[in-house]
Short mmCIF file of C-alpha atoms in Angstrom, two decimals:
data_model
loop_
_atom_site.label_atom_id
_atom_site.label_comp_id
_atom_site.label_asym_id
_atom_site.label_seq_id
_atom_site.Cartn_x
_atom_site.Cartn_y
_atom_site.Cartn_z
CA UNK A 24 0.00 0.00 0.00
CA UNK A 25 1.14 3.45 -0.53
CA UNK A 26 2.12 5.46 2.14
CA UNK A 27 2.93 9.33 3.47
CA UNK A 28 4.96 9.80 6.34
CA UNK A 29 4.31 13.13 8.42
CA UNK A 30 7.58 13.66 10.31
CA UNK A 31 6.70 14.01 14.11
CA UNK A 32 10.41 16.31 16.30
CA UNK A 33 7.03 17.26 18.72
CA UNK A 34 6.99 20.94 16.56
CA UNK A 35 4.51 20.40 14.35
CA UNK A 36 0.71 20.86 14.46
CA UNK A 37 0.74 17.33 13.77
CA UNK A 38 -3.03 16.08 14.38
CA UNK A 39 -4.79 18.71 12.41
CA UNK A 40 -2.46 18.23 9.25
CA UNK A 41 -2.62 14.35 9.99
CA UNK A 42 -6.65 14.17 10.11
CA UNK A 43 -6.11 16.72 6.34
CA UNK A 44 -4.10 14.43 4.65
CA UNK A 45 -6.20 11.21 6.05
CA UNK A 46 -9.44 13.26 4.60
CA UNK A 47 -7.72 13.51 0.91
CA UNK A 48 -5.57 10.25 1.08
CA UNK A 49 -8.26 7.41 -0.50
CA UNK A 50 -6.47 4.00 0.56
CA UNK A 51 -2.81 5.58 1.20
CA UNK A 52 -1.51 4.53 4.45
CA UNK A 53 -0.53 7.68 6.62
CA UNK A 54 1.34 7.67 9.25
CA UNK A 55 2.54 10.30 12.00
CA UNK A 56 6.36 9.01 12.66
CA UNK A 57 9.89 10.14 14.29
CA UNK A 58 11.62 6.46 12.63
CA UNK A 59 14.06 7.46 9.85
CA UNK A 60 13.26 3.76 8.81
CA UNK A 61 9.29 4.64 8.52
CA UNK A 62 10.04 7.91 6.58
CA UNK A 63 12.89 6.36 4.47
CA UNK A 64 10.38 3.63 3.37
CA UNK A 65 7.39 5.80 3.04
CA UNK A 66 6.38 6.81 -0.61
CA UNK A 67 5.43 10.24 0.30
CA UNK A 68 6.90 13.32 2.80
CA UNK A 69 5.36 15.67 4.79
CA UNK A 70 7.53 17.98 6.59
CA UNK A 71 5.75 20.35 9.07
CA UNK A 72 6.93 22.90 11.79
CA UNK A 73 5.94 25.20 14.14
CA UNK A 74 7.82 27.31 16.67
CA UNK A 75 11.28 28.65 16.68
CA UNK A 76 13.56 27.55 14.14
CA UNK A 77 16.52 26.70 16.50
CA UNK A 78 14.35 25.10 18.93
CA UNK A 79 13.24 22.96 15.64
CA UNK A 80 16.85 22.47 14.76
CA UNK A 81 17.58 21.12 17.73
CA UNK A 82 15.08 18.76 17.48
CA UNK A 83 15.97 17.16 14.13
CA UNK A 84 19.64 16.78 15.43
CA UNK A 85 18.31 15.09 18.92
CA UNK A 86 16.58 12.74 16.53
CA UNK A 87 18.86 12.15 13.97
CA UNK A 88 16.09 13.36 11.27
CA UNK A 89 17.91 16.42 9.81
CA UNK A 90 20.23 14.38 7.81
CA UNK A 91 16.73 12.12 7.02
CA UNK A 92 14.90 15.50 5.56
CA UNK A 93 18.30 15.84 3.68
CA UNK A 94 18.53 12.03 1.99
CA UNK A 95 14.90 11.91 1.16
CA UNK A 96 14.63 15.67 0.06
CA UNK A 97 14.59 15.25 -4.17
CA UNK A 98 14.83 11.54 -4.12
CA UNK A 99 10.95 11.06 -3.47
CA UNK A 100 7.79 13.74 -3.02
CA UNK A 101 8.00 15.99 -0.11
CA UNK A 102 6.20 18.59 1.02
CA UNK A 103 7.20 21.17 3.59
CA UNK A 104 4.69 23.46 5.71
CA UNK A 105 4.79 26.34 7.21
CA UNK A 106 8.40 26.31 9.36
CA UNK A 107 8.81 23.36 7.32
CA UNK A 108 9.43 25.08 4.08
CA UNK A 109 11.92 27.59 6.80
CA UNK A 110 14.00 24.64 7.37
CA UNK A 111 14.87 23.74 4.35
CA UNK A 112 16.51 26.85 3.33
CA UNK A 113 20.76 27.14 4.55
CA UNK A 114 20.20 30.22 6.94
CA UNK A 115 17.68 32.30 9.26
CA UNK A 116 17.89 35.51 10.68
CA UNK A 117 15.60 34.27 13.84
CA UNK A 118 16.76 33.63 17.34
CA UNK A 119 19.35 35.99 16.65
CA UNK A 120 21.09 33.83 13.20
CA UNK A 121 20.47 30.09 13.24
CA UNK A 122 21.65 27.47 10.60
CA UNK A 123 19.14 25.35 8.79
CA UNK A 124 18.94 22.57 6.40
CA UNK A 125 20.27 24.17 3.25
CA UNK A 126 18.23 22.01 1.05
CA UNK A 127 17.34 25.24 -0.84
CA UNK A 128 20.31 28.14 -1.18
CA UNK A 129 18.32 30.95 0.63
CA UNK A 130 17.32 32.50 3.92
CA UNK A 131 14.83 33.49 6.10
CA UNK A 132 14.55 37.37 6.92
CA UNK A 133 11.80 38.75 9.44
CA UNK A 134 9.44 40.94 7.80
CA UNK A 135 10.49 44.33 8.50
CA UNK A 136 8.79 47.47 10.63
CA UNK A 137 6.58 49.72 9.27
CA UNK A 138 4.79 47.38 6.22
CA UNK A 139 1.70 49.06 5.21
CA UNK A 140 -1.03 47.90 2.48
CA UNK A 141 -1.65 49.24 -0.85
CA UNK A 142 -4.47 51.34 0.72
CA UNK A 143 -1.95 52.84 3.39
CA UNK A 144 -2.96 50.37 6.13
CA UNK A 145 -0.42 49.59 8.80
CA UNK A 146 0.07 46.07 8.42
CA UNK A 147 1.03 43.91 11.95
CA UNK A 148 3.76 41.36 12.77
CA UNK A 149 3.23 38.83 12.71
CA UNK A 150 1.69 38.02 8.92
CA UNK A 151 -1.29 35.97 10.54
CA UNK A 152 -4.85 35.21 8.55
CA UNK A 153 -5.87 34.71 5.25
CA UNK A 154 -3.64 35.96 2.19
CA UNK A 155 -3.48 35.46 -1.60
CA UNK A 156 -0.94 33.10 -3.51
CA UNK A 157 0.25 34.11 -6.84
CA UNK A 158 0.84 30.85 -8.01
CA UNK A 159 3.76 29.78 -10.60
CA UNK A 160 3.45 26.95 -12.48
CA UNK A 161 3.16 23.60 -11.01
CA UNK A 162 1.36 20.52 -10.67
CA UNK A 163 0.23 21.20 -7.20
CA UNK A 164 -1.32 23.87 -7.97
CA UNK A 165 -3.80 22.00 -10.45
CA UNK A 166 -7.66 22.47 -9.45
CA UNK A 167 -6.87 25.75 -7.53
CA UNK A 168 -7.64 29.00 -9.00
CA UNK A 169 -4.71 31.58 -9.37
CA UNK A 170 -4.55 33.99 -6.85
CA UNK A 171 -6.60 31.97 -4.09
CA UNK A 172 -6.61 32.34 -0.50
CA UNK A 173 -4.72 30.46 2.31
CA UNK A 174 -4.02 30.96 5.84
CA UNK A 175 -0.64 32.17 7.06
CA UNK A 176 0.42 32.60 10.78
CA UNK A 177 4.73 34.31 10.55
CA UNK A 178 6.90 36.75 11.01
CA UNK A 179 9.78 35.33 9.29
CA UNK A 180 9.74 34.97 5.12
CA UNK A 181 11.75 32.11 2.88
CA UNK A 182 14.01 34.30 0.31
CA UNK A 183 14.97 31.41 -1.77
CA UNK A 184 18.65 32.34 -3.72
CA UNK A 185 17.33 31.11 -6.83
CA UNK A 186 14.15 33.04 -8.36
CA UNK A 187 13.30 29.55 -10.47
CA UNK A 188 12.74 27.97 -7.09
CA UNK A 189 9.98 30.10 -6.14
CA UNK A 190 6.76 28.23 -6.57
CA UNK A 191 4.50 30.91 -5.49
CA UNK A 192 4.60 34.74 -4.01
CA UNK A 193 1.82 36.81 -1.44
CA UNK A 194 1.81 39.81 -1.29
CA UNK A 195 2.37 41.79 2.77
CA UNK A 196 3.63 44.97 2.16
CA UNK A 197 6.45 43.00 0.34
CA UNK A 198 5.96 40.69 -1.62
CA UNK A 199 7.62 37.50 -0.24
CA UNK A 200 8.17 33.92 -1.78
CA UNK A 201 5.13 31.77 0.17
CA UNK A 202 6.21 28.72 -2.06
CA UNK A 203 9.16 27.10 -3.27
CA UNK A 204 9.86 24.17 -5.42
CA UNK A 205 12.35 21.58 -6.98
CA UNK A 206 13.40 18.25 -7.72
CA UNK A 207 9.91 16.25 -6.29
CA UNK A 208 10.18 18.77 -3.25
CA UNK A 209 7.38 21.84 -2.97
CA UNK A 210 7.02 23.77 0.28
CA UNK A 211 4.93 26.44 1.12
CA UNK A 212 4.52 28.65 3.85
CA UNK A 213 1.09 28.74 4.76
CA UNK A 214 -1.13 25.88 6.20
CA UNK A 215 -2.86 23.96 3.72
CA UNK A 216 -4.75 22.19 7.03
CA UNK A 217 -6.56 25.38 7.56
CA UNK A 218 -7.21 26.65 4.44
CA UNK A 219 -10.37 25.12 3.89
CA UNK A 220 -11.01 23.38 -0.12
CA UNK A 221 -8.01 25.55 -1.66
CA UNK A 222 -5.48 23.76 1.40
CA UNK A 223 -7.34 20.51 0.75
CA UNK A 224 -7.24 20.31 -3.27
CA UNK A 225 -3.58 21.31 -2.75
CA UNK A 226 -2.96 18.22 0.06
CA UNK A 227 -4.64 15.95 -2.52
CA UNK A 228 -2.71 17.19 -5.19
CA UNK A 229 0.46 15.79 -2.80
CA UNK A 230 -0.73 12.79 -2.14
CA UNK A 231 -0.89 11.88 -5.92
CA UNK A 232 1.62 13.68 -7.21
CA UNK A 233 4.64 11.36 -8.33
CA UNK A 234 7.47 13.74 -7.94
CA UNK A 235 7.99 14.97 -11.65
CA UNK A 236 7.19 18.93 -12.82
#
């Protein structure tokens, strides 16, 4: 049977995303998991996160799972949410500069002071609610309209190296990369768990996808 492994370092909002994929997964096997064997094995890769990024990091070390996310990252699908799609880039500016993954050449800045809306609008810190994506092309993106809605909660934003890894931008005073994408992996920086049919489509998409552009 198929399978999707949801990596579990206890910093993840595990059971909502869990109970998402389970709704959109048919007869795929899904399981929440902190075994490198499990993940290695499973056919599918979901990489979640919440929290601070070095508190994260230390996690995946204590567990042996950063060098997991790095093995499995581009050899079969993964998908990275929220902090998730953080890690995975080499560098963040939060808790004062903290090392990541560096399965993407990038970093994460904090949005800066002052961000106001097109209408003047002071805009808060952190980026939390319901936002458009500008989507670029991609197969999980198929069945959801271009520019639809999905619900962020940061205050830190991926600035992938590369502008031909950027999967998708939103727009917050800046306009910041909220997906990335390459090589069977696609991240994104929102929560597709709580973003109602657009999240759901895009989870389904996932679980079917086979890796390939």
């Amino acid at each position: 049977m198929t399978s999707v492994a949801i990596i579990d370092y206890g910093m993840g909002n595990l059971h909502s995303i869990g109970k998402a994929v389970e709704h959109v997964a048919g007869d795929l096997r899904v399981s929440i998991t902190a075994d490198p064997a499990v993940i290695r094995r499973a056919d599918r890769i979901i990489f979640p996160g919440v929290g601070a990024i070095r508190d994260c990091m230390h996690e995946l070390k204590r567990l042996g799972l950063d060098e997991v996310v790095r093995e499995v990252a581009g050899r079969k699908p993964l998908l990275g949410v929220c902090l998730g799609m953080q890690l995975l880039l080499e560098f963040s500016e939060e808790n004062g500069g903290t090392p990541a993954l560096g399965v993407f050449a990038g970093q994460v800045r904090r949005f800066p002071d002052g961000l106001r809306s097109t209408s003047g609008e002071r805009l808060k810190i952190p980026h939390m609610g319901w936002n458009q994506v500008h989507q670029h092309a991609h197969p999980l993106w198929a069945g959801i309209p271009q520019d639809s809605r999905f619900y962020f909660v940061h205050s830190y934003y991926a600035q992938p190296a590369r502008t031909q890894d950027s999967a998708g931008t939103t727009d917050y005073g800046i306009e910041f990369t909220s997906a990335v994408a390459r090589d069977g992996i696609f991240a994104v920086q929102f929560h597709p768990e709580k973003s109602q049919h657009a999240g759901l489509q895009l989870l389904a998409n996932f679980v079917n996808w086979n890796g390939q552009d």
